Short mmCIF file of N, CA and C in Angstrom, two decimals:
data_model
loop_
_atom_site.label_atom_id
_atom_site.label_comp_id
_atom_site.label_asym_id
_atom_site.label_seq_id
_atom_site.Cartn_x
_atom_site.Cartn_y
_atom_site.Cartn_z
N MET Z 1 102.96 112.70 113.68
CA MET Z 1 103.13 113.43 112.45
C MET Z 1 102.34 114.74 112.54
N ARG Z 2 103.01 115.79 112.25
CA ARG Z 2 102.36 117.10 112.20
C ARG Z 2 102.14 117.49 110.75
N ILE Z 3 100.97 117.99 110.49
CA ILE Z 3 100.65 118.46 109.14
C ILE Z 3 100.59 119.98 109.19
N SER Z 4 101.40 120.62 108.36
CA SER Z 4 101.45 122.08 108.34
C SER Z 4 100.21 122.67 107.69
N ALA Z 5 100.01 123.95 107.93
CA ALA Z 5 98.90 124.66 107.29
C ALA Z 5 99.06 124.59 105.77
N ARG Z 6 100.30 124.69 105.28
CA ARG Z 6 100.57 124.60 103.85
C ARG Z 6 100.03 123.29 103.28
N THR Z 7 100.28 122.19 103.99
CA THR Z 7 99.82 120.88 103.52
C THR Z 7 98.30 120.79 103.58
N GLN Z 8 97.71 121.29 104.64
CA GLN Z 8 96.24 121.29 104.73
C GLN Z 8 95.63 122.09 103.58
N TYR Z 9 96.19 123.25 103.31
CA TYR Z 9 95.69 124.07 102.21
C TYR Z 9 95.89 123.36 100.87
N ALA Z 10 97.05 122.75 100.68
CA ALA Z 10 97.34 122.06 99.43
C ALA Z 10 96.37 120.89 99.22
N LEU Z 11 96.09 120.15 100.27
CA LEU Z 11 95.14 119.05 100.16
C LEU Z 11 93.74 119.56 99.84
N GLY Z 12 93.34 120.67 100.47
CA GLY Z 12 92.04 121.28 100.16
C GLY Z 12 91.96 121.74 98.72
N ALA Z 13 93.03 122.36 98.23
CA ALA Z 13 93.06 122.82 96.84
C ALA Z 13 92.98 121.63 95.89
N MET Z 14 93.72 120.57 96.19
CA MET Z 14 93.69 119.38 95.33
C MET Z 14 92.30 118.75 95.31
N LEU Z 15 91.64 118.71 96.45
CA LEU Z 15 90.28 118.16 96.49
C LEU Z 15 89.31 119.04 95.72
N ALA Z 16 89.49 120.35 95.81
CA ALA Z 16 88.63 121.27 95.04
C ALA Z 16 88.81 121.02 93.54
N LEU Z 17 90.04 120.80 93.11
CA LEU Z 17 90.28 120.51 91.70
C LEU Z 17 89.74 119.14 91.31
N ALA Z 18 89.80 118.20 92.23
CA ALA Z 18 89.34 116.84 91.95
C ALA Z 18 87.83 116.79 91.69
N VAL Z 19 87.07 117.64 92.34
CA VAL Z 19 85.61 117.60 92.16
C VAL Z 19 85.13 118.55 91.07
N ALA Z 20 86.01 119.40 90.57
CA ALA Z 20 85.62 120.37 89.54
C ALA Z 20 85.52 119.67 88.19
N ASP Z 21 84.60 120.15 87.37
CA ASP Z 21 84.42 119.55 86.04
C ASP Z 21 85.08 120.38 84.94
N ARG Z 22 85.81 121.42 85.31
CA ARG Z 22 86.54 122.24 84.36
C ARG Z 22 87.64 122.98 85.13
N PRO Z 23 88.56 123.64 84.42
CA PRO Z 23 89.62 124.37 85.13
C PRO Z 23 89.05 125.38 86.13
N VAL Z 24 89.76 125.53 87.25
CA VAL Z 24 89.31 126.42 88.32
C VAL Z 24 90.37 127.51 88.51
N HIS Z 25 89.91 128.76 88.54
CA HIS Z 25 90.82 129.89 88.76
C HIS Z 25 91.35 129.89 90.19
N ALA Z 26 92.55 130.38 90.36
CA ALA Z 26 93.19 130.44 91.67
C ALA Z 26 92.34 131.23 92.67
N GLU Z 27 91.73 132.30 92.21
CA GLU Z 27 90.89 133.12 93.10
C GLU Z 27 89.75 132.29 93.68
N ARG Z 28 89.12 131.46 92.84
CA ARG Z 28 88.00 130.62 93.28
C ARG Z 28 88.49 129.59 94.30
N ILE Z 29 89.66 129.00 94.06
CA ILE Z 29 90.22 128.03 95.01
C ILE Z 29 90.50 128.72 96.34
N ALA Z 30 91.12 129.90 96.27
CA ALA Z 30 91.45 130.63 97.50
C ALA Z 30 90.19 130.95 98.30
N VAL Z 31 89.14 131.38 97.63
CA VAL Z 31 87.90 131.76 98.33
C VAL Z 31 87.20 130.53 98.91
N THR Z 32 87.01 129.50 98.09
CA THR Z 32 86.25 128.34 98.57
C THR Z 32 87.00 127.54 99.62
N GLN Z 33 88.32 127.58 99.58
CA GLN Z 33 89.12 126.82 100.54
C GLN Z 33 89.62 127.68 101.70
N GLU Z 34 89.25 128.95 101.67
CA GLU Z 34 89.65 129.90 102.72
C GLU Z 34 91.18 129.93 102.89
N ILE Z 35 91.86 130.07 101.75
CA ILE Z 35 93.32 130.15 101.72
C ILE Z 35 93.70 131.59 101.37
N PRO Z 36 94.59 132.22 102.13
CA PRO Z 36 95.05 133.55 101.72
C PRO Z 36 95.56 133.50 100.28
N ARG Z 37 95.16 134.47 99.47
CA ARG Z 37 95.40 134.42 98.02
C ARG Z 37 96.87 134.21 97.65
N ARG Z 38 97.77 134.97 98.23
CA ARG Z 38 99.19 134.81 97.88
C ARG Z 38 99.71 133.44 98.28
N PHE Z 39 99.27 132.96 99.42
CA PHE Z 39 99.65 131.64 99.88
C PHE Z 39 99.12 130.58 98.91
N CYS Z 40 97.88 130.77 98.46
CA CYS Z 40 97.28 129.86 97.49
C CYS Z 40 98.08 129.83 96.19
N ASP Z 41 98.45 131.00 95.70
CA ASP Z 41 99.25 131.08 94.47
C ASP Z 41 100.56 130.32 94.62
N ASN Z 42 101.22 130.49 95.76
CA ASN Z 42 102.49 129.79 96.00
C ASN Z 42 102.31 128.29 96.06
N ILE Z 43 101.24 127.84 96.71
CA ILE Z 43 100.96 126.41 96.81
C ILE Z 43 100.66 125.83 95.43
N LEU Z 44 99.84 126.52 94.65
CA LEU Z 44 99.50 126.05 93.31
C LEU Z 44 100.74 125.97 92.43
N LEU Z 45 101.62 126.94 92.55
CA LEU Z 45 102.88 126.91 91.79
C LEU Z 45 103.71 125.69 92.20
N GLN Z 46 103.80 125.44 93.48
CA GLN Z 46 104.56 124.30 93.98
C GLN Z 46 103.96 122.98 93.46
N LEU Z 47 102.64 122.86 93.49
CA LEU Z 47 101.97 121.65 93.01
C LEU Z 47 102.14 121.50 91.49
N ARG Z 48 102.12 122.61 90.77
CA ARG Z 48 102.32 122.56 89.32
C ARG Z 48 103.74 122.13 88.97
N ARG Z 49 104.71 122.71 89.66
CA ARG Z 49 106.11 122.33 89.42
C ARG Z 49 106.38 120.87 89.74
N ALA Z 50 105.63 120.33 90.68
CA ALA Z 50 105.78 118.92 91.04
C ALA Z 50 105.04 118.00 90.07
N GLY Z 51 104.26 118.57 89.15
CA GLY Z 51 103.56 117.77 88.16
C GLY Z 51 102.23 117.20 88.62
N LEU Z 52 101.71 117.69 89.75
CA LEU Z 52 100.42 117.19 90.24
C LEU Z 52 99.24 117.92 89.61
N ILE Z 53 99.45 119.17 89.21
CA ILE Z 53 98.38 119.93 88.55
C ILE Z 53 98.93 120.59 87.30
N ARG Z 54 98.02 121.03 86.46
CA ARG Z 54 98.37 121.78 85.25
C ARG Z 54 97.61 123.09 85.28
N SER Z 55 98.07 124.02 84.45
CA SER Z 55 97.39 125.31 84.41
C SER Z 55 97.39 125.87 83.00
N GLN Z 56 96.46 126.81 82.80
CA GLN Z 56 96.36 127.53 81.55
C GLN Z 56 95.90 128.94 81.88
N ARG Z 57 96.51 129.91 81.25
CA ARG Z 57 96.11 131.30 81.47
C ARG Z 57 94.89 131.65 80.66
N GLY Z 58 94.23 132.72 81.06
CA GLY Z 58 93.11 133.25 80.29
C GLY Z 58 91.78 133.02 80.96
N SER Z 59 90.75 133.60 80.34
CA SER Z 59 89.42 133.52 80.94
C SER Z 59 88.89 132.09 80.98
N ASP Z 60 89.28 131.26 80.03
CA ASP Z 60 88.88 129.85 80.03
C ASP Z 60 89.91 128.98 80.73
N GLY Z 61 90.93 129.60 81.29
CA GLY Z 61 92.00 128.86 81.92
C GLY Z 61 91.73 128.56 83.37
N GLY Z 62 92.77 128.20 84.06
CA GLY Z 62 92.68 127.86 85.47
C GLY Z 62 93.58 126.69 85.76
N TYR Z 63 93.28 125.97 86.82
CA TYR Z 63 94.06 124.82 87.26
C TYR Z 63 93.20 123.57 87.21
N TRP Z 64 93.84 122.43 86.95
CA TRP Z 64 93.17 121.13 86.98
C TRP Z 64 94.21 120.08 87.33
N LEU Z 65 93.73 118.91 87.74
CA LEU Z 65 94.63 117.83 88.11
C LEU Z 65 95.36 117.31 86.88
N ALA Z 66 96.63 116.96 87.06
CA ALA Z 66 97.43 116.41 85.96
C ALA Z 66 97.10 114.95 85.71
N ARG Z 67 96.57 114.27 86.72
CA ARG Z 67 96.18 112.86 86.61
C ARG Z 67 94.80 112.71 87.24
N PRO Z 68 94.11 111.61 86.96
CA PRO Z 68 92.83 111.39 87.63
C PRO Z 68 92.99 111.34 89.15
N ALA Z 69 91.95 111.75 89.86
CA ALA Z 69 91.99 111.79 91.33
C ALA Z 69 92.32 110.44 91.93
N GLY Z 70 91.95 109.37 91.27
CA GLY Z 70 92.24 108.02 91.76
C GLY Z 70 93.69 107.63 91.62
N GLN Z 71 94.48 108.46 90.95
CA GLN Z 71 95.91 108.18 90.76
C GLN Z 71 96.80 109.14 91.53
N ILE Z 72 96.22 109.97 92.36
CA ILE Z 72 97.01 110.91 93.17
C ILE Z 72 96.77 110.57 94.64
N ALA Z 73 97.81 110.07 95.28
CA ALA Z 73 97.72 109.69 96.70
C ALA Z 73 97.96 110.91 97.57
N LEU Z 74 97.41 110.87 98.77
CA LEU Z 74 97.66 111.96 99.73
C LEU Z 74 99.15 112.12 99.96
N ALA Z 75 99.88 111.01 99.95
CA ALA Z 75 101.33 111.07 100.16
C ALA Z 75 102.02 111.90 99.08
N ASP Z 76 101.50 111.88 97.87
CA ASP Z 76 102.08 112.69 96.79
C ASP Z 76 102.05 114.17 97.15
N VAL Z 77 100.92 114.61 97.68
CA VAL Z 77 100.76 116.02 98.05
C VAL Z 77 101.61 116.35 99.27
N VAL Z 78 101.60 115.47 100.26
CA VAL Z 78 102.37 115.70 101.49
C VAL Z 78 103.87 115.80 101.16
N ARG Z 79 104.36 114.94 100.27
CA ARG Z 79 105.79 114.99 99.91
C ARG Z 79 106.15 116.31 99.25
N VAL Z 80 105.24 116.85 98.44
CA VAL Z 80 105.51 118.13 97.77
C VAL Z 80 105.57 119.26 98.79
N THR Z 81 104.63 119.30 99.71
CA THR Z 81 104.55 120.44 100.62
C THR Z 81 105.43 120.30 101.86
N GLU Z 82 105.64 119.10 102.33
CA GLU Z 82 106.44 118.89 103.55
C GLU Z 82 107.88 118.52 103.25
N GLY Z 83 108.14 118.01 102.05
CA GLY Z 83 109.48 117.55 101.72
C GLY Z 83 109.79 116.25 102.46
N ALA Z 84 111.03 115.85 102.39
CA ALA Z 84 111.45 114.63 103.09
C ALA Z 84 111.50 114.89 104.58
N GLU Z 85 111.01 113.95 105.33
CA GLU Z 85 111.01 114.10 106.79
C GLU Z 85 112.43 113.89 107.31
N PRO Z 86 112.93 114.82 108.11
CA PRO Z 86 114.30 114.66 108.61
C PRO Z 86 114.38 113.46 109.55
N PRO Z 87 115.55 112.83 109.60
CA PRO Z 87 115.69 111.69 110.51
C PRO Z 87 115.49 112.13 111.95
N ALA Z 88 114.96 111.22 112.73
CA ALA Z 88 114.74 111.51 114.15
C ALA Z 88 116.07 111.68 114.87
N ARG Z 89 116.05 112.53 115.86
CA ARG Z 89 117.23 112.71 116.69
C ARG Z 89 117.54 111.38 117.37
N PRO Z 90 118.82 111.01 117.47
CA PRO Z 90 119.15 109.73 118.11
C PRO Z 90 118.63 109.68 119.55
N PHE Z 91 118.17 108.51 119.93
CA PHE Z 91 117.70 108.29 121.29
C PHE Z 91 118.88 107.98 122.20
N SER Z 92 118.70 108.23 123.47
CA SER Z 92 119.73 107.86 124.44
C SER Z 92 119.84 106.33 124.45
N PRO Z 93 120.95 105.80 124.93
CA PRO Z 93 121.09 104.34 124.95
C PRO Z 93 119.95 103.64 125.69
N ALA Z 94 119.44 104.23 126.75
CA ALA Z 94 118.36 103.59 127.50
C ALA Z 94 117.06 103.56 126.69
N ALA Z 95 116.87 104.53 125.79
CA ALA Z 95 115.64 104.61 125.00
C ALA Z 95 115.84 104.13 123.56
N ALA Z 96 116.98 103.52 123.26
CA ALA Z 96 117.31 103.08 121.90
C ALA Z 96 116.22 102.23 121.26
N PRO Z 97 115.52 101.36 122.00
CA PRO Z 97 114.46 100.57 121.35
C PRO Z 97 113.34 101.42 120.74
N LEU Z 98 113.21 102.66 121.18
CA LEU Z 98 112.19 103.53 120.61
C LEU Z 98 112.48 103.89 119.15
N ALA Z 99 113.75 103.85 118.75
CA ALA Z 99 114.10 104.19 117.37
C ALA Z 99 113.38 103.27 116.39
N GLU Z 100 113.33 101.98 116.68
CA GLU Z 100 112.64 101.04 115.80
C GLU Z 100 111.14 101.32 115.78
N ILE Z 101 110.58 101.66 116.92
CA ILE Z 101 109.15 101.97 116.99
C ILE Z 101 108.85 103.21 116.15
N TRP Z 102 109.68 104.23 116.25
CA TRP Z 102 109.48 105.46 115.47
C TRP Z 102 109.60 105.17 113.98
N ASP Z 103 110.57 104.33 113.59
CA ASP Z 103 110.71 103.96 112.18
C ASP Z 103 109.46 103.24 111.68
N ARG Z 104 108.93 102.33 112.48
CA ARG Z 104 107.73 101.60 112.10
C ARG Z 104 106.54 102.55 111.99
N LEU Z 105 106.44 103.50 112.93
CA LEU Z 105 105.35 104.48 112.90
C LEU Z 105 105.40 105.30 111.61
N ARG Z 106 106.57 105.79 111.25
CA ARG Z 106 106.72 106.57 110.02
C ARG Z 106 106.38 105.72 108.80
N SER Z 107 106.78 104.47 108.84
CA SER Z 107 106.49 103.57 107.73
C SER Z 107 104.98 103.37 107.57
N HIS Z 108 104.29 103.19 108.69
CA HIS Z 108 102.83 103.03 108.65
C HIS Z 108 102.14 104.30 108.17
N GLU Z 109 102.60 105.46 108.63
CA GLU Z 109 102.03 106.73 108.17
C GLU Z 109 102.17 106.85 106.66
N ASN Z 110 103.38 106.58 106.17
CA ASN Z 110 103.64 106.69 104.74
C ASN Z 110 102.79 105.70 103.95
N ALA Z 111 102.67 104.47 104.45
CA ALA Z 111 101.87 103.46 103.75
C ALA Z 111 100.40 103.89 103.68
N LEU Z 112 99.86 104.39 104.77
CA LEU Z 112 98.47 104.83 104.79
C LEU Z 112 98.23 105.98 103.83
N LEU Z 113 99.10 107.00 103.89
CA LEU Z 113 98.94 108.15 102.99
C LEU Z 113 99.17 107.77 101.54
N SER Z 114 99.95 106.73 101.29
CA SER Z 114 100.22 106.29 99.92
C SER Z 114 99.06 105.49 99.33
N GLU Z 115 98.27 104.87 100.18
CA GLU Z 115 97.16 104.07 99.64
C GLU Z 115 95.85 104.84 99.52
N ILE Z 116 95.73 105.99 100.18
CA ILE Z 116 94.50 106.78 100.11
C ILE Z 116 94.67 107.84 99.02
N THR Z 117 93.75 107.84 98.07
CA THR Z 117 93.81 108.79 96.96
C THR Z 117 92.82 109.93 97.18
N LEU Z 118 92.94 110.95 96.35
CA LEU Z 118 91.97 112.04 96.40
C LEU Z 118 90.56 111.51 96.13
N ALA Z 119 90.44 110.56 95.22
CA ALA Z 119 89.13 109.97 94.91
C ALA Z 119 88.56 109.27 96.13
N ASP Z 120 89.41 108.62 96.92
CA ASP Z 120 88.95 107.95 98.14
C ASP Z 120 88.38 108.96 99.13
N VAL Z 121 89.06 110.08 99.27
CA VAL Z 121 88.61 111.11 100.21
C VAL Z 121 87.26 111.67 99.76
N ILE Z 122 87.14 111.91 98.47
CA ILE Z 122 85.87 112.43 97.95
C ILE Z 122 84.76 111.41 98.17
N ALA Z 123 85.05 110.16 97.86
CA ALA Z 123 84.04 109.11 98.04
C ALA Z 123 83.65 108.96 99.50
N ALA Z 124 84.60 109.11 100.40
CA ALA Z 124 84.32 108.99 101.83
C ALA Z 124 83.42 110.13 102.31
N GLY Z 125 83.41 111.24 101.61
CA GLY Z 125 82.59 112.38 102.00
C GLY Z 125 81.21 112.38 101.40
N GLU Z 126 80.92 111.43 100.51
CA GLU Z 126 79.60 111.36 99.88
C GLU Z 126 78.58 110.85 100.88
N PRO Z 127 77.34 111.29 100.77
CA PRO Z 127 76.30 110.82 101.69
C PRO Z 127 76.15 109.30 101.61
N ARG Z 128 76.01 108.67 102.79
CA ARG Z 128 75.87 107.23 102.86
C ARG Z 128 74.89 106.89 103.96
N SER Z 129 74.40 105.69 103.89
CA SER Z 129 73.48 105.26 104.94
C SER Z 129 74.28 104.93 106.20
N PRO Z 130 73.73 105.10 107.39
CA PRO Z 130 74.44 104.76 108.62
C PRO Z 130 74.90 103.30 108.66
N ALA Z 131 74.13 102.41 108.07
CA ALA Z 131 74.52 100.98 108.05
C ALA Z 131 75.80 100.78 107.25
N ASP Z 132 75.93 101.47 106.10
CA ASP Z 132 77.14 101.34 105.30
C ASP Z 132 78.34 101.91 106.03
N ALA Z 133 78.18 103.05 106.69
CA ALA Z 133 79.28 103.68 107.41
C ALA Z 133 79.77 102.82 108.56
N SER Z 134 78.87 102.11 109.22
CA SER Z 134 79.29 101.30 110.36
C SER Z 134 80.06 100.06 109.92
N LYS Z 135 79.85 99.61 108.70
CA LYS Z 135 80.54 98.42 108.20
C LYS Z 135 82.03 98.65 108.01
N ASP Z 136 82.42 99.84 107.58
CA ASP Z 136 83.83 100.09 107.29
C ASP Z 136 84.43 101.21 108.14
N GLY Z 137 83.80 101.53 109.24
CA GLY Z 137 84.34 102.55 110.14
C GLY Z 137 84.24 103.96 109.59
N GLY Z 138 83.45 104.16 108.56
CA GLY Z 138 83.27 105.51 108.00
C GLY Z 138 84.19 105.80 106.84
N PHE Z 139 85.19 104.95 106.58
CA PHE Z 139 86.09 105.19 105.45
C PHE Z 139 85.76 104.20 104.36
N ARG Z 140 85.55 104.70 103.16
CA ARG Z 140 85.17 103.83 102.05
C ARG Z 140 86.03 104.15 100.84
N PRO Z 141 87.19 103.47 100.69
CA PRO Z 141 87.96 103.69 99.47
C PRO Z 141 87.24 103.08 98.28
N SER Z 142 87.36 103.73 97.15
CA SER Z 142 86.72 103.18 95.96
C SER Z 142 87.56 102.04 95.42
N PRO Z 143 86.95 100.95 94.99
CA PRO Z 143 87.71 99.78 94.57
C PRO Z 143 88.59 100.01 93.35
N ASN Z 144 88.19 100.89 92.44
CA ASN Z 144 88.98 101.10 91.23
C ASN Z 144 89.66 102.47 91.21
N GLY Z 145 89.63 103.20 92.32
CA GLY Z 145 90.28 104.49 92.39
C GLY Z 145 89.50 105.61 91.74
N SER Z 146 88.26 105.35 91.35
CA SER Z 146 87.47 106.40 90.74
C SER Z 146 86.36 106.83 91.68
N VAL Z 147 85.80 107.97 91.39
CA VAL Z 147 84.72 108.49 92.20
C VAL Z 147 83.41 108.11 91.54
N ASP Z 148 82.53 107.45 92.28
CA ASP Z 148 81.23 107.06 91.74
C ASP Z 148 80.48 108.30 91.30
N GLY Z 149 79.96 108.27 90.10
CA GLY Z 149 79.14 109.38 89.62
C GLY Z 149 79.94 110.54 89.06
N GLY Z 150 81.25 110.48 89.06
CA GLY Z 150 82.07 111.53 88.48
C GLY Z 150 82.24 112.70 89.42
N PRO Z 151 82.93 113.74 88.95
CA PRO Z 151 83.20 114.89 89.80
C PRO Z 151 81.94 115.67 90.13
N ARG Z 152 81.97 116.30 91.30
CA ARG Z 152 80.87 117.17 91.70
C ARG Z 152 81.31 118.60 91.56
N SER Z 153 80.40 119.46 91.23
CA SER Z 153 80.70 120.86 91.05
C SER Z 153 79.56 121.68 91.63
N THR Z 154 79.84 122.94 91.92
CA THR Z 154 78.79 123.82 92.42
C THR Z 154 77.96 124.39 91.28
N GLY Z 155 78.34 124.07 90.04
CA GLY Z 155 77.58 124.55 88.89
C GLY Z 155 78.17 125.79 88.25
N ASP Z 156 79.03 126.50 88.95
CA ASP Z 156 79.64 127.69 88.38
C ASP Z 156 81.13 127.49 88.11
N GLY Z 157 81.56 126.23 88.03
CA GLY Z 157 82.96 125.93 87.77
C GLY Z 157 83.79 125.87 89.02
N SER Z 158 83.19 126.13 90.16
CA SER Z 158 83.94 126.07 91.40
C SER Z 158 83.63 124.77 92.11
N ALA Z 159 84.46 124.44 93.05
CA ALA Z 159 84.23 123.24 93.85
C ALA Z 159 84.26 123.64 95.30
N ALA Z 160 83.29 123.20 96.04
CA ALA Z 160 83.21 123.57 97.45
C ALA Z 160 83.59 122.38 98.32
N VAL Z 161 84.89 122.24 98.54
CA VAL Z 161 85.41 121.17 99.39
C VAL Z 161 86.01 121.86 100.60
N GLY Z 162 85.49 121.64 101.76
CA GLY Z 162 85.97 122.32 102.95
C GLY Z 162 87.01 121.52 103.69
N ARG Z 163 87.83 122.23 104.46
CA ARG Z 163 88.81 121.57 105.32
C ARG Z 163 88.15 121.35 106.66
N GLU Z 164 88.21 120.15 107.14
CA GLU Z 164 87.62 119.81 108.42
C GLU Z 164 88.49 120.32 109.58
N ALA Z 165 89.79 120.08 109.48
CA ALA Z 165 90.70 120.44 110.57
C ALA Z 165 91.55 121.62 110.15
N ARG Z 166 91.80 122.48 111.07
CA ARG Z 166 92.68 123.64 110.78
C ARG Z 166 93.82 123.66 111.74
#
């Protein structure tokens, strides 16, 4: 599975909104997530049209999540930005058994992205003891889909959530 830059940016923007305690302006999202401004505006529009975020104009306006972070799966964002994955090109008769393997692989990818929420990603990034991280391989989904301690903010209404991979 390849993840486009658009999807990486969209996930970063969604995480920034998930940790913010008030609406965040597009400019702030673009700066903190290192997204070209016009690209950021287009992504935010796409996410808003899909019903994942809401917006309000004005100095007190900005963008915020339409649902709690624990109710938005990574798959929701990927489907908006990547669309439906086209069917795989048919395999030659000699490689036909690979078609079932590819179908299973796509199914597993979709299942994993559907069960991990924005809240899970935020919780996985919170400081933890090395003993806790070794128990679950470093990934710690929250049991109720919420983030322990509520959203984190930089104090100026912005959220500093970085993208690990580019």
